[in-house]
Coordinates of C-alpha atoms in Angstrom, one line a residue:
Chain A
X129 CA -3.5 -1.9 31.7
X130 CA 0.7 -2.0 31.8
X131 CA 1.7 1.4 30.7
X132 CA 5.2 2.8 30.0
X133 CA 5.8 6.5 29.2
X134 CA 9.0 7.9 28.0
X135 CA 10.2 11.6 27.4
X136 CA 11.1 13.1 25.7
X137 CA 9.8 12.2 22.2
X138 CA 12.7 13.7 20.2
X139 CA 15.7 15.6 21.4
X140 CA 17.8 17.2 19.1
X141 CA 21.5 18.1 20.5
X142 CA 25.2 18.9 19.4
X143 CA 27.8 16.5 19.8
X144 CA 29.6 16.9 23.2
X145 CA 26.3 17.7 25.2
X146 CA 25.0 15.7 27.9
X147 CA 21.6 14.3 27.7
X148 CA 18.9 12.5 29.9
X149 CA 16.4 10.5 28.8
X150 CA 13.4 9.5 30.7
X151 CA 11.0 6.6 31.6
X152 CA 8.3 6.3 33.7
X153 CA 5.9 3.3 34.3
X154 CA 3.0 1.9 35.8
X155 CA 2.7 -1.9 35.7
X156 CA 1.9 -4.9 38.1
X157 CA 4.6 -7.5 39.2
X158 CA 7.5 -5.6 38.0
X159 CA 10.2 -7.9 37.2
X160 CA 12.7 -5.6 35.8
X161 CA 13.6 -2.5 33.2
X162 CA 15.4 -2.7 30.4
X163 CA 16.9 -0.1 27.8
X164 CA 17.5 -0.6 24.1
X165 CA 18.9 1.4 21.4
X166 CA 17.4 1.1 18.0
X167 CA 19.2 2.4 14.9
X168 CA 17.8 0.2 12.3
X169 CA 15.7 -2.7 12.7
X170 CA 16.8 -4.6 15.9
X171 CA 16.8 -3.0 19.3
X172 CA 20.0 -3.7 20.8
X173 CA 20.3 -4.3 23.9
X174 CA 22.0 -1.5 26.8
X175 CA 21.2 -1.9 30.1
X176 CA 18.8 -4.1 32.7
X177 CA 17.9 -2.8 36.0
X178 CA 16.0 -4.8 38.7
X179 CA 17.2 -3.0 41.8
X180 CA 16.6 0.5 43.0
X181 CA 19.6 3.2 43.2
X182 CA 22.1 0.9 41.7
X183 CA 24.0 2.8 38.8
X184 CA 24.6 0.7 35.7
X185 CA 27.7 2.4 33.2
X186 CA 28.9 1.5 29.8
X187 CA 31.4 4.1 28.4
X188 CA 29.5 7.4 27.8
X189 CA 26.3 5.7 28.8
X190 CA 24.6 5.3 32.4
X191 CA 21.3 4.4 34.2
X192 CA 19.6 4.1 37.1
X193 CA 16.5 2.8 38.3
X194 CA 14.2 4.5 41.1
X195 CA 11.7 1.9 42.1
X196 CA 9.6 4.4 44.5
X197 CA 8.9 6.9 41.8
X198 CA 8.6 4.1 39.3
X199 CA 11.1 5.7 37.0
X200 CA 14.5 5.2 35.2
X201 CA 16.9 7.8 33.4
X202 CA 19.5 6.7 30.6
X203 CA 22.2 9.4 30.9
X204 CA 24.6 9.9 27.5
X205 CA 27.4 12.0 28.3
X206 CA 29.8 13.7 25.5
X207 CA 27.0 12.8 22.9
X208 CA 28.4 11.6 19.5
X209 CA 27.1 11.6 15.7
X210 CA 26.7 8.0 16.8
X211 CA 24.4 8.0 19.5
X212 CA 21.6 9.2 17.2
X213 CA 18.7 6.1 17.5
X214 CA 16.0 5.9 19.2
X215 CA 16.2 4.9 22.5
X216 CA 13.6 2.8 24.1
X217 CA 12.6 1.7 27.5
X218 CA 10.5 -1.7 28.2
X219 CA 9.6 -2.5 31.6
X220 CA 9.3 -6.7 32.1
X221 CA 6.2 -8.3 34.0
X222 CA 6.2 -11.9 34.1
X223 CA 6.7 -13.3 30.4
X224 CA 6.4 -10.2 27.9
X225 CA 8.4 -6.8 27.5
X226 CA 5.8 -3.4 27.5
X227 CA 7.5 -0.9 25.5
X228 CA 7.4 3.2 25.6
X229 CA 7.0 4.9 22.4
X230 CA 10.9 5.9 22.8
X231 CA 13.1 9.1 22.3
X232 CA 14.4 9.6 18.9
X233 CA 17.5 11.2 19.7
X234 CA 19.8 13.7 17.1
X235 CA 23.2 14.4 17.6
X236 CA 24.1 17.2 15.3
X237 CA 27.8 17.1 14.7
Chain B
X110 CA 23.2 -20.0 17.1
X111 CA 24.9 -17.3 18.0
X112 CA 22.3 -14.9 17.5
X113 CA 18.5 -14.7 17.1
X114 CA 18.2 -15.5 13.5
X115 CA 15.0 -14.7 11.3
X116 CA 13.8 -15.4 7.5
X117 CA 12.8 -13.9 5.3
X118 CA 14.2 -10.8 6.1
X119 CA 12.4 -8.7 3.6
X120 CA 9.0 -10.1 2.4
X121 CA 6.4 -8.2 -0.3
X122 CA 3.3 -10.3 -0.9
X123 CA 0.0 -9.2 -2.5
X124 CA -2.7 -8.2 -0.4
X125 CA -5.1 -11.7 0.7
X126 CA -1.9 -14.0 0.8
X127 CA -0.6 -16.0 3.2
X128 CA 2.8 -15.2 4.7
X129 CA 4.9 -17.2 7.4
X130 CA 7.9 -15.5 9.1
X131 CA 10.5 -17.7 10.9
X132 CA 12.5 -17.1 14.4
X133 CA 15.4 -19.3 15.5
X134 CA 16.2 -18.1 18.7
X135 CA 19.7 -18.2 21.0
X136 CA 20.8 -21.7 21.6
X137 CA 19.1 -22.6 24.9
X138 CA 16.8 -19.9 25.4
X139 CA 13.4 -21.1 26.2
X140 CA 11.5 -17.6 26.2
X141 CA 10.4 -16.7 22.7
X142 CA 8.7 -13.5 21.8
X143 CA 7.0 -12.0 18.6
X144 CA 6.9 -8.1 18.2
X145 CA 5.6 -5.9 15.6
X146 CA 6.9 -2.7 14.8
X147 CA 4.6 -0.3 12.4
X148 CA 6.3 2.7 10.5
X149 CA 7.0 5.3 13.7
X150 CA 5.5 3.4 15.9
X151 CA 6.8 1.8 19.3
X152 CA 6.6 -2.0 19.8
X153 CA 3.7 -3.8 20.3
X154 CA 3.4 -7.6 21.3
X155 CA 2.0 -10.1 19.6
X156 CA 2.7 -13.8 21.8
X157 CA 5.2 -14.9 24.1
X158 CA 6.3 -18.6 24.5
X159 CA 7.5 -20.4 27.3
X160 CA 8.7 -23.9 25.5
X161 CA 5.9 -24.7 23.4
X162 CA 3.2 -23.2 25.1
X163 CA 2.0 -19.8 24.8
X164 CA 0.8 -18.6 28.1
X165 CA 0.2 -15.1 26.4
X166 CA -0.8 -14.3 23.2
X167 CA -3.1 -11.5 24.0
X168 CA -1.2 -9.1 21.7
X169 CA -2.3 -11.1 18.2
X170 CA -4.2 -8.5 16.2
X171 CA -6.8 -11.0 14.8
X172 CA -7.6 -14.2 14.1
X173 CA -5.3 -14.1 10.9
X174 CA -2.5 -14.3 13.0
X175 CA -1.3 -17.3 14.7
X176 CA 2.1 -18.8 15.6
X177 CA 3.6 -22.0 16.8
X178 CA 6.9 -23.1 18.1
X179 CA 8.4 -26.5 18.3
X180 CA 10.7 -28.6 20.0
X181 CA 11.2 -25.6 22.1
X182 CA 13.5 -24.2 19.4
X183 CA 12.2 -22.7 15.9
X184 CA 8.5 -20.5 16.0
X185 CA 6.6 -19.7 12.9
X186 CA 4.2 -16.6 12.8
X187 CA 2.1 -16.7 9.9
X188 CA -0.5 -14.1 8.7
X189 CA -3.5 -15.3 7.1
X190 CA -5.1 -13.2 4.1
X191 CA -2.6 -10.5 4.7
X192 CA -3.9 -6.7 4.5
X193 CA -2.1 -3.7 3.8
X194 CA -2.1 -2.8 7.4
X195 CA -0.2 -5.7 8.3
X196 CA 2.8 -4.2 7.0
X197 CA 5.3 -3.9 9.7
X198 CA 8.6 -5.2 10.8
X199 CA 7.8 -8.4 12.9
X200 CA 10.8 -8.8 15.6
X201 CA 11.5 -11.5 17.4
X202 CA 13.2 -12.1 20.6
X203 CA 14.4 -14.7 23.0
X204 CA 15.6 -14.8 26.3
X205 CA 16.4 -17.8 29.2
X206 CA 13.5 -18.6 31.7
X207 CA 12.9 -16.2 34.5
X208 CA 12.1 -12.1 34.5
X209 CA 15.9 -11.6 35.4
X210 CA 17.7 -12.3 32.1
X211 CA 18.0 -9.9 29.0
X212 CA 15.9 -10.5 26.2
X213 CA 17.7 -10.5 23.0
X214 CA 16.3 -9.4 19.1
X215 CA 16.6 -10.5 15.7
X216 CA 17.2 -7.8 13.1
X217 CA 13.1 -8.4 12.0
X218 CA 11.6 -9.6 8.7
X219 CA 10.0 -6.4 7.0
X220 CA 6.7 -7.3 5.7
X221 CA 5.4 -5.0 2.9
X222 CA 1.5 -5.7 1.8
X223 CA 0.9 -4.5 -1.4

């Protein structure tokens, strides 16, 4: 059975801190790994990673995939209160995405 | 359309009634997915469509749940004889064909069974 595990499950930081969120997976026929941010209902897309070792960046967020270690990290630097959300990691195998439990990030002013 | 559109956005129904949830994917997206998210839980896969066929419906929790897609576009998720444990947000997503394409989610339909 495909499995995606995220850690930590929750994290509380202050504005300006840097956070690292982890995602590990055990799946067959890996296609890609995706990160989403969920604030209300719909997860919004952050990154899609298919190749190992290539960092993707968007502003203060960055992510990298390690296919040897079957894992990925999502970094957020200089956190802001608007970064408070659930961060979801998902791995795509053939058609469907298998999601991790998510990391609840709370950023205090 | 510009994004994945779902309706209704909120639905309150009585236990035992049937409900239909609709999803209109991004124009040109051949793959369509249904997920369910219960309060405080992760996203649970329900079914995946490629065109009008469903190669993976392994996540449908019981025979009360069914989904169809017509014309390679709009999909309907039907829940018969709703139970309180069916209360959740039902999320639809779509993508271009292929494992290397981003999957985009709609805003979801919040179902409450009373």
